[in-house]
CSV table of C-alpha atoms in Angstrom, one decimal:
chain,number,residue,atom,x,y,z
A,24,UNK,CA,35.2,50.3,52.7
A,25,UNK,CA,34.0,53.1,55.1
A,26,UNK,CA,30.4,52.8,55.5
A,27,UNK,CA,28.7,56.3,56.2
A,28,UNK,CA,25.6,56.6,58.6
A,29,UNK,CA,22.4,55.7,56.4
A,30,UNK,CA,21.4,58.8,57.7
A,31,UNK,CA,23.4,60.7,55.2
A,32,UNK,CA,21.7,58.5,52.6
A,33,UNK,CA,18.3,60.3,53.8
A,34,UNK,CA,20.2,63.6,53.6
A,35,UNK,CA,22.0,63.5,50.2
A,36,UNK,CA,18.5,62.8,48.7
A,37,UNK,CA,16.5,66.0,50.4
A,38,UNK,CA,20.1,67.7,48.5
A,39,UNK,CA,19.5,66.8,45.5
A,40,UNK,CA,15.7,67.0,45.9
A,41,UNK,CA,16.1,70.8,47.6
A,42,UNK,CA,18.5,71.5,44.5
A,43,UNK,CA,16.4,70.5,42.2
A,44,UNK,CA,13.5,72.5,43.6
A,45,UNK,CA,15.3,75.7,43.5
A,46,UNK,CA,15.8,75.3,40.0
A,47,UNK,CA,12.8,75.1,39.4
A,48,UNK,CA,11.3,78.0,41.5
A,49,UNK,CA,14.3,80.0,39.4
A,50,UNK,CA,12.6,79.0,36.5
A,51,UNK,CA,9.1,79.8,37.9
A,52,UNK,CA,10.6,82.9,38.4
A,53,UNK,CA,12.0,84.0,35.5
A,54,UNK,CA,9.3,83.2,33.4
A,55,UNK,CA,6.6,85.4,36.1
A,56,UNK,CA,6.2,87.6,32.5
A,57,UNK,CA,6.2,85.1,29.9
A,58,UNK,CA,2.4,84.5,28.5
A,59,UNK,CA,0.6,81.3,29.1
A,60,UNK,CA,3.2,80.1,31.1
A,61,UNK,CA,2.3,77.3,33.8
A,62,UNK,CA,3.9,77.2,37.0
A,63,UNK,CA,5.7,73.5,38.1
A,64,UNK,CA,6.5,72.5,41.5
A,65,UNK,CA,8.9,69.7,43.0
A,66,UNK,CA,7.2,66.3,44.5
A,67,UNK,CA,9.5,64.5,47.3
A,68,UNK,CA,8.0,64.6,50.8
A,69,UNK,CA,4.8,62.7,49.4
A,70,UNK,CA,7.1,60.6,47.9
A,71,UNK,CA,9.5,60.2,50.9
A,72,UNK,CA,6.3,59.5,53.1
A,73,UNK,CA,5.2,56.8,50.5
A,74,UNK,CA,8.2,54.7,50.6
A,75,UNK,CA,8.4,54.8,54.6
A,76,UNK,CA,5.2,54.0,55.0
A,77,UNK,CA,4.8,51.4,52.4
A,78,UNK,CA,7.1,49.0,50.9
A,79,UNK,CA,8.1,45.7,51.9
A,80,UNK,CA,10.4,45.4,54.8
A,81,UNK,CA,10.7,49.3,54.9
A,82,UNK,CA,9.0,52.2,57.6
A,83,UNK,CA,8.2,51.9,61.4
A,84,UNK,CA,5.8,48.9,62.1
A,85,UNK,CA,3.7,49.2,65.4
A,86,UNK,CA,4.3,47.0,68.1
A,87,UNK,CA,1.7,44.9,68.9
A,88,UNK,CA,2.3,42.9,72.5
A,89,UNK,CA,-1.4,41.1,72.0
A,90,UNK,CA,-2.5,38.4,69.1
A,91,UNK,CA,-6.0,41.1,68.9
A,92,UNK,CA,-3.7,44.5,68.3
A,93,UNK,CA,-4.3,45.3,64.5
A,94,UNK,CA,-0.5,45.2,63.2
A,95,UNK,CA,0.1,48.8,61.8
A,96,UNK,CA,3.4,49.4,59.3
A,97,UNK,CA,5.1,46.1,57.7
A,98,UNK,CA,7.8,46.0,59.7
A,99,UNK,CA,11.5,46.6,60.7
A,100,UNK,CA,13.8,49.4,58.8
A,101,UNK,CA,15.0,47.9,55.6
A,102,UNK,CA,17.4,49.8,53.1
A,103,UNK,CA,17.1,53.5,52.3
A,104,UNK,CA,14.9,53.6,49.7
A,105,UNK,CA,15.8,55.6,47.0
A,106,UNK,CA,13.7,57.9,46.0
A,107,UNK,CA,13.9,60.4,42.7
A,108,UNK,CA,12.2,64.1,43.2
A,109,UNK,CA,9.1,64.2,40.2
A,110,UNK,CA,9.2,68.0,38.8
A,111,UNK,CA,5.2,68.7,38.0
A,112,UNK,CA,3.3,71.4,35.6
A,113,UNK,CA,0.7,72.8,38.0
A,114,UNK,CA,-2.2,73.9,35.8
A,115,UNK,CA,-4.4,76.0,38.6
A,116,UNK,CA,-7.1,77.5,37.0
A,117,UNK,CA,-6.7,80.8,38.4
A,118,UNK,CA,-4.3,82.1,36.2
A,119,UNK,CA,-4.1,86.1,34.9
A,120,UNK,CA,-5.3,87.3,31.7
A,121,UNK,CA,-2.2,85.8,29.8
A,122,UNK,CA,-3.0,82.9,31.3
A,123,UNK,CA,0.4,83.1,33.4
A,124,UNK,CA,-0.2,81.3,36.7
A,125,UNK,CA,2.8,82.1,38.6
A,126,UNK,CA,1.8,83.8,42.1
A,127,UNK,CA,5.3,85.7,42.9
A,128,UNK,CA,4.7,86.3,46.1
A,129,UNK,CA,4.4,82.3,46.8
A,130,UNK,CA,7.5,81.3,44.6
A,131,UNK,CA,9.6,83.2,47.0
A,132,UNK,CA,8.6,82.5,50.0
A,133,UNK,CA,9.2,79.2,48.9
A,134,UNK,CA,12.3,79.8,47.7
A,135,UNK,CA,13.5,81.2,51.0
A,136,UNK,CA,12.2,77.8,52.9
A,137,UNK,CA,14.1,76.1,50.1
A,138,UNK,CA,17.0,77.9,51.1
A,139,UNK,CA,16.9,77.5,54.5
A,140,UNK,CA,16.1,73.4,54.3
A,141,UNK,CA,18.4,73.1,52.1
A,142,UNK,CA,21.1,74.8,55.0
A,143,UNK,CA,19.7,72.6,57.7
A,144,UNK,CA,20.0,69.3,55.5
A,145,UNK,CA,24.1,70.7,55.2
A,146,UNK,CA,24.1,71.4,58.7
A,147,UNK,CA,23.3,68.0,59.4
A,148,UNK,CA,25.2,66.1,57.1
A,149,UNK,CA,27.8,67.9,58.7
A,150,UNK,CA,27.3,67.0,61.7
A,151,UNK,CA,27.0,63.2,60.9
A,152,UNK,CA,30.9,63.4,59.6
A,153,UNK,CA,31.5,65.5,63.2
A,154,UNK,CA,30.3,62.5,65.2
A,155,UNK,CA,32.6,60.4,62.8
A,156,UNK,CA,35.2,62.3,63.2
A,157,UNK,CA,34.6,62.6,67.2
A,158,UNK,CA,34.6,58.9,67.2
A,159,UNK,CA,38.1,58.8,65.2
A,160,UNK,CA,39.6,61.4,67.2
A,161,UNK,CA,38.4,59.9,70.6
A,162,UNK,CA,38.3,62.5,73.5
A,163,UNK,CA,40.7,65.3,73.3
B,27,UNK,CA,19.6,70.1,37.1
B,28,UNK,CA,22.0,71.5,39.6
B,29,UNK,CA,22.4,75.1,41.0
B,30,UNK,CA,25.0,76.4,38.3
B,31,UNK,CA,22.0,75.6,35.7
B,32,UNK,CA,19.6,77.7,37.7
B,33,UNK,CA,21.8,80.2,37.9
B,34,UNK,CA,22.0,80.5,34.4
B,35,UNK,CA,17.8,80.6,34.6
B,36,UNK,CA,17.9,83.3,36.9
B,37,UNK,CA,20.5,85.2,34.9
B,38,UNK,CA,17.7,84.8,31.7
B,39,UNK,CA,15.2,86.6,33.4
B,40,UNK,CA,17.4,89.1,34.5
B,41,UNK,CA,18.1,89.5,30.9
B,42,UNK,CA,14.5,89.3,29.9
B,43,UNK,CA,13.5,91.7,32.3
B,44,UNK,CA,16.1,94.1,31.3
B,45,UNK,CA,15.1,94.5,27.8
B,46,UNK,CA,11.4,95.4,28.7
B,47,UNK,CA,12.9,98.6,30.8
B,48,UNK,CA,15.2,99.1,27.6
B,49,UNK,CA,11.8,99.1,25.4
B,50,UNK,CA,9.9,100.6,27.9
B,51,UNK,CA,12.6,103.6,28.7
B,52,UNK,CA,12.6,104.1,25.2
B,53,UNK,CA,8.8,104.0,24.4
B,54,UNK,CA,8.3,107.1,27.1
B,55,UNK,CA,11.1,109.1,25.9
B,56,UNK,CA,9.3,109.0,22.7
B,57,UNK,CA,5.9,109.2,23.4
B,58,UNK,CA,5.2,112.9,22.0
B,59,UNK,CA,7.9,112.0,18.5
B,60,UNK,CA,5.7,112.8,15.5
B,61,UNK,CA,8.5,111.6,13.3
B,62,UNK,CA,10.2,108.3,13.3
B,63,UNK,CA,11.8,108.8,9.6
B,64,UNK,CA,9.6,106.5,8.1
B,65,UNK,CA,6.6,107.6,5.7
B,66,UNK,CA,2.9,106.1,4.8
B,67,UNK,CA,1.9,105.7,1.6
B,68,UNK,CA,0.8,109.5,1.0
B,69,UNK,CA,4.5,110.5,2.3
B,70,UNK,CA,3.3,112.2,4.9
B,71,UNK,CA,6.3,111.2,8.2
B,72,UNK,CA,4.7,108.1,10.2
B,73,UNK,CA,5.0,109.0,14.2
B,74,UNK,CA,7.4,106.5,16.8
B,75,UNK,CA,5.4,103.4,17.1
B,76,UNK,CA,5.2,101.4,20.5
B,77,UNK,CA,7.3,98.6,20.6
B,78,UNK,CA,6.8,95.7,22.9
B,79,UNK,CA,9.0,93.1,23.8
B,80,UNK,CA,7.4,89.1,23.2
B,81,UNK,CA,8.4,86.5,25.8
B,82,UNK,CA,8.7,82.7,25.8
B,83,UNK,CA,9.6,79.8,28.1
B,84,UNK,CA,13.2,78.8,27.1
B,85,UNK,CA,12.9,74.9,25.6
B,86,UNK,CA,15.0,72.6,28.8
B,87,UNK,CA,18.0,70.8,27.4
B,88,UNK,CA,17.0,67.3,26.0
B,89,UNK,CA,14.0,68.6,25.8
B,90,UNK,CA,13.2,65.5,23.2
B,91,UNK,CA,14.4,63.0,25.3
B,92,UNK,CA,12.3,63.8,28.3
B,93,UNK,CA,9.0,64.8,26.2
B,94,UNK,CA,9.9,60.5,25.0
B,95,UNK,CA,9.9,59.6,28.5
B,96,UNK,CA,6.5,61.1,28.9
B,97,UNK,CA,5.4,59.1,26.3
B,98,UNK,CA,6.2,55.8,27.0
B,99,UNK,CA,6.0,56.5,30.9
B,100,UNK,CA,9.2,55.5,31.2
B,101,UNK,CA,10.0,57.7,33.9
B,102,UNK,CA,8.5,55.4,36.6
B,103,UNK,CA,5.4,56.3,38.7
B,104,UNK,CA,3.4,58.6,37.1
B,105,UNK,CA,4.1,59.5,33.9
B,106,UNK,CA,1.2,62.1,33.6
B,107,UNK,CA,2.2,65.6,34.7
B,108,UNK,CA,6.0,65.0,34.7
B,109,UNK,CA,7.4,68.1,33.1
B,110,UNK,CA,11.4,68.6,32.6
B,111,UNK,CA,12.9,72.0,34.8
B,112,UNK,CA,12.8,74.8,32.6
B,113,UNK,CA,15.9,76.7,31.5
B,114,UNK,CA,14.3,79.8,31.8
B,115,UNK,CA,12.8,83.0,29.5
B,116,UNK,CA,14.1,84.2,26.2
B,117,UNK,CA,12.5,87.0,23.9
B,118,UNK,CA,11.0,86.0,21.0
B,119,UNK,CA,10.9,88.8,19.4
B,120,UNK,CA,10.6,92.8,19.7
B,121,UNK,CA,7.4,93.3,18.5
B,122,UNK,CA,5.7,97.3,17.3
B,123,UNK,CA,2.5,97.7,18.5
B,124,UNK,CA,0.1,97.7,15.7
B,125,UNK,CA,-3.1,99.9,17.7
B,126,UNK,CA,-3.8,103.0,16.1
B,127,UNK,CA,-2.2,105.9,16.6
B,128,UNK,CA,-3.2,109.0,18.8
B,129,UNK,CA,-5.2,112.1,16.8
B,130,UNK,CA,-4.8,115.7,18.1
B,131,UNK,CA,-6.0,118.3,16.6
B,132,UNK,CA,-3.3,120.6,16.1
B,133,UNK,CA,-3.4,123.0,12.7
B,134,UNK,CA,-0.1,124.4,14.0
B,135,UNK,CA,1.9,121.9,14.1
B,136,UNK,CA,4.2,121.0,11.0
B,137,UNK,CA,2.9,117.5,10.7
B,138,UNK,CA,-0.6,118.3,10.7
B,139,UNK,CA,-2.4,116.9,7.9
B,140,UNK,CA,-4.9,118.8,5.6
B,141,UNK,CA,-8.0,118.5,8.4
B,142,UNK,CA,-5.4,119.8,10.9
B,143,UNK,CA,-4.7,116.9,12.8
B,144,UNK,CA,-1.6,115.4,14.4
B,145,UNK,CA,-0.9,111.6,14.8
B,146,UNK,CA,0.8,110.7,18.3
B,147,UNK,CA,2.9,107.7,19.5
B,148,UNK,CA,0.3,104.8,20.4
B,149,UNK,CA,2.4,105.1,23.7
B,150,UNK,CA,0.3,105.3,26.9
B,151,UNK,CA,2.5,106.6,29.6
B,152,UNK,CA,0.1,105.2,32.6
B,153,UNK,CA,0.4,101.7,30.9
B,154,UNK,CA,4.2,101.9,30.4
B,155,UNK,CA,4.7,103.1,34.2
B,156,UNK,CA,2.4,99.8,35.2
B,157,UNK,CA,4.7,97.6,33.2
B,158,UNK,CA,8.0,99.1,34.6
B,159,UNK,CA,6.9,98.4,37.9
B,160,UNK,CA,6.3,94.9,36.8
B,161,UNK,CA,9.6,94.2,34.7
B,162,UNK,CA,11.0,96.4,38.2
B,163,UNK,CA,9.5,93.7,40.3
B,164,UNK,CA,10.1,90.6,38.5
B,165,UNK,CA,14.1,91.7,37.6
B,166,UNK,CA,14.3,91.8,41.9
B,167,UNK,CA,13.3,88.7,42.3
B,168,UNK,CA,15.2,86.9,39.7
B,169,UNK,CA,18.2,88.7,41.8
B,170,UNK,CA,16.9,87.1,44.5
B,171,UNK,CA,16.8,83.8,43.5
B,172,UNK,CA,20.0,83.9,42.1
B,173,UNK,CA,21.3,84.7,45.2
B,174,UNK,CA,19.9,82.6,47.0
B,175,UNK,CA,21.1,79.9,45.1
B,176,UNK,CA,24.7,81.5,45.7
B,177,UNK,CA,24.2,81.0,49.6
B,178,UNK,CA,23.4,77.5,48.9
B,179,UNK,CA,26.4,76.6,47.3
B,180,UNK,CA,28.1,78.2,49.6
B,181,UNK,CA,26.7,76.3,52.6
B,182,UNK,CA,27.3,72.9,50.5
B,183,UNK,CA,30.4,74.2,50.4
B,184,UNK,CA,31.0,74.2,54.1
B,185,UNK,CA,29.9,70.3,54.6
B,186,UNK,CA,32.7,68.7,56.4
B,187,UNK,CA,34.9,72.1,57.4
């Protein structure tokens, strides 16, 4: 059974979380006319920051060389957590007379960042199954 | 939801958008039509009437089954604020525009009533320019998003080449 890099792990869920965001900028979108409509928004980096940071056994612990250094992080790299993108209805109160709170100017600037993470998380991925195949092929 | 889906969101308000420049293109080439071939109840010919198109946030696919999950916060973490992905914009309806129409006093004119007025479209030209630009806008940046979602598959595409 190959085992892939747990980077790719990390990778495949900022895909599916970038995916998932773009949908939902599309539909933020579409619906810039549509009366009363509230704006959502995709939650993963506060997510992804949560699970490193906490967890047991999981995130970057400090390392303390004295019994008086205050421990920081609980300790060595565990498994990839997993970790599902939340989709949220952002009800800003400054909305237009329809009550429509989608700012258009901020839904695609977004969706161009979207784009281009979403390009550097392929880029990557690719470039973890270049190493692997550099390591196959051996030098050339 | 994956990118096809969103495509299919983009392509709504596309859609969407394109039937307000249908309504709207058709409200200004009648805004000066005294007769629509319908008549009030004295007979006299009723002018065009504005017609306005009436939008809604298309319902997201198991709709029922995520609205549940909300309920019994079943959908780990937080259950309050979790919303499903839209699927997008449909039109409701194509609504007339019930405001009064325009009086002009006009003895001349054929359709000018006993006091020697005119009724006009309820079609404000400066209002339906404002909305074109809008529905203009908006239609741009659905074409936007849907291709951007095009380059994405096509970089995903790429992993591994």
């Amino acid at each position: 059974m190959v085992r892939f890099p747990p980077a790719v792990d990390f990778l495949e869920q900022g895909l599916a979380a970038s995916s998932a965001r773009h949908a939902t900028l599309a539909n933020n979108v579409a619906n810039v006319n549509t009366p009363g409509f509230k704006r959502s928004y995709v939650e993963f980096e506060t997510l992804l920051q949560d699970a490193l940071s906490a967890g047991a056994g999981n995130g970057l612990a400090g390392r303390t060389t004295d019994p008086r250094h205050i421990p920081i992080g609980t300790g060595s790299h565990g498994a990839v957590p997993r970790i599902a993108p939340i989709v949220r209805e952002a009800q800003d109160r400054e909305a237009r007379m329809d009550g429509n709170n989608v700012n258009m100017e901020v839904e695609m600037a977004n969706l161009a960042t979207n784009q281009l993470w979403y390009g550097a998380l392929t880029r990557q991925i690719s470039d973890q199954f270049a190493r692997l195949r550099l390591a196959i092929d051996g030098r050339r | 939801m994956g990118l096809f889906d969103s495509m299919l969101t983009s392509a709504s308000g596309l859609t969407a958008e394109r039937l307000r420049m249908d309504l709207i293109a058709n409200n200004l080439a009648n805004a000066n039509t005294t007769q629509s071939g319908r008549v009030d109840q004295n007979g006299r010919p009723l002018p065009y009437q504005r017609r306005v198109a009436v939008l809604a946030e298309r319902e997201p696919a198991d709709f029922q089954a995520a609205f549940q999950a909300v309920l019994n916060g079943s959908a780990g973490g937080t259950a309050a604020g979790r919303a499903p992905i839209g699927r997008g914009v449909r039109v409701v309806e194509i609504a007339a525009d019930n405001r009064p129409f325009k009086l002009k006093y006009d003895p001349t004119h054929p359709d000018a009533d006993e006091a020697g007025y005119v009724r006009l479209p309820n079609v404000d030209v400066v209002t339906e320019m404002v909305d074109l630009i809008s529905a203009s806008r908006a239609y741009e940046a659905n074409v936007t998003a849907l291709n951007a979602a095009k380059s994405m598959a096509m970089r995903a595409l790429e992993i591994g080449r």
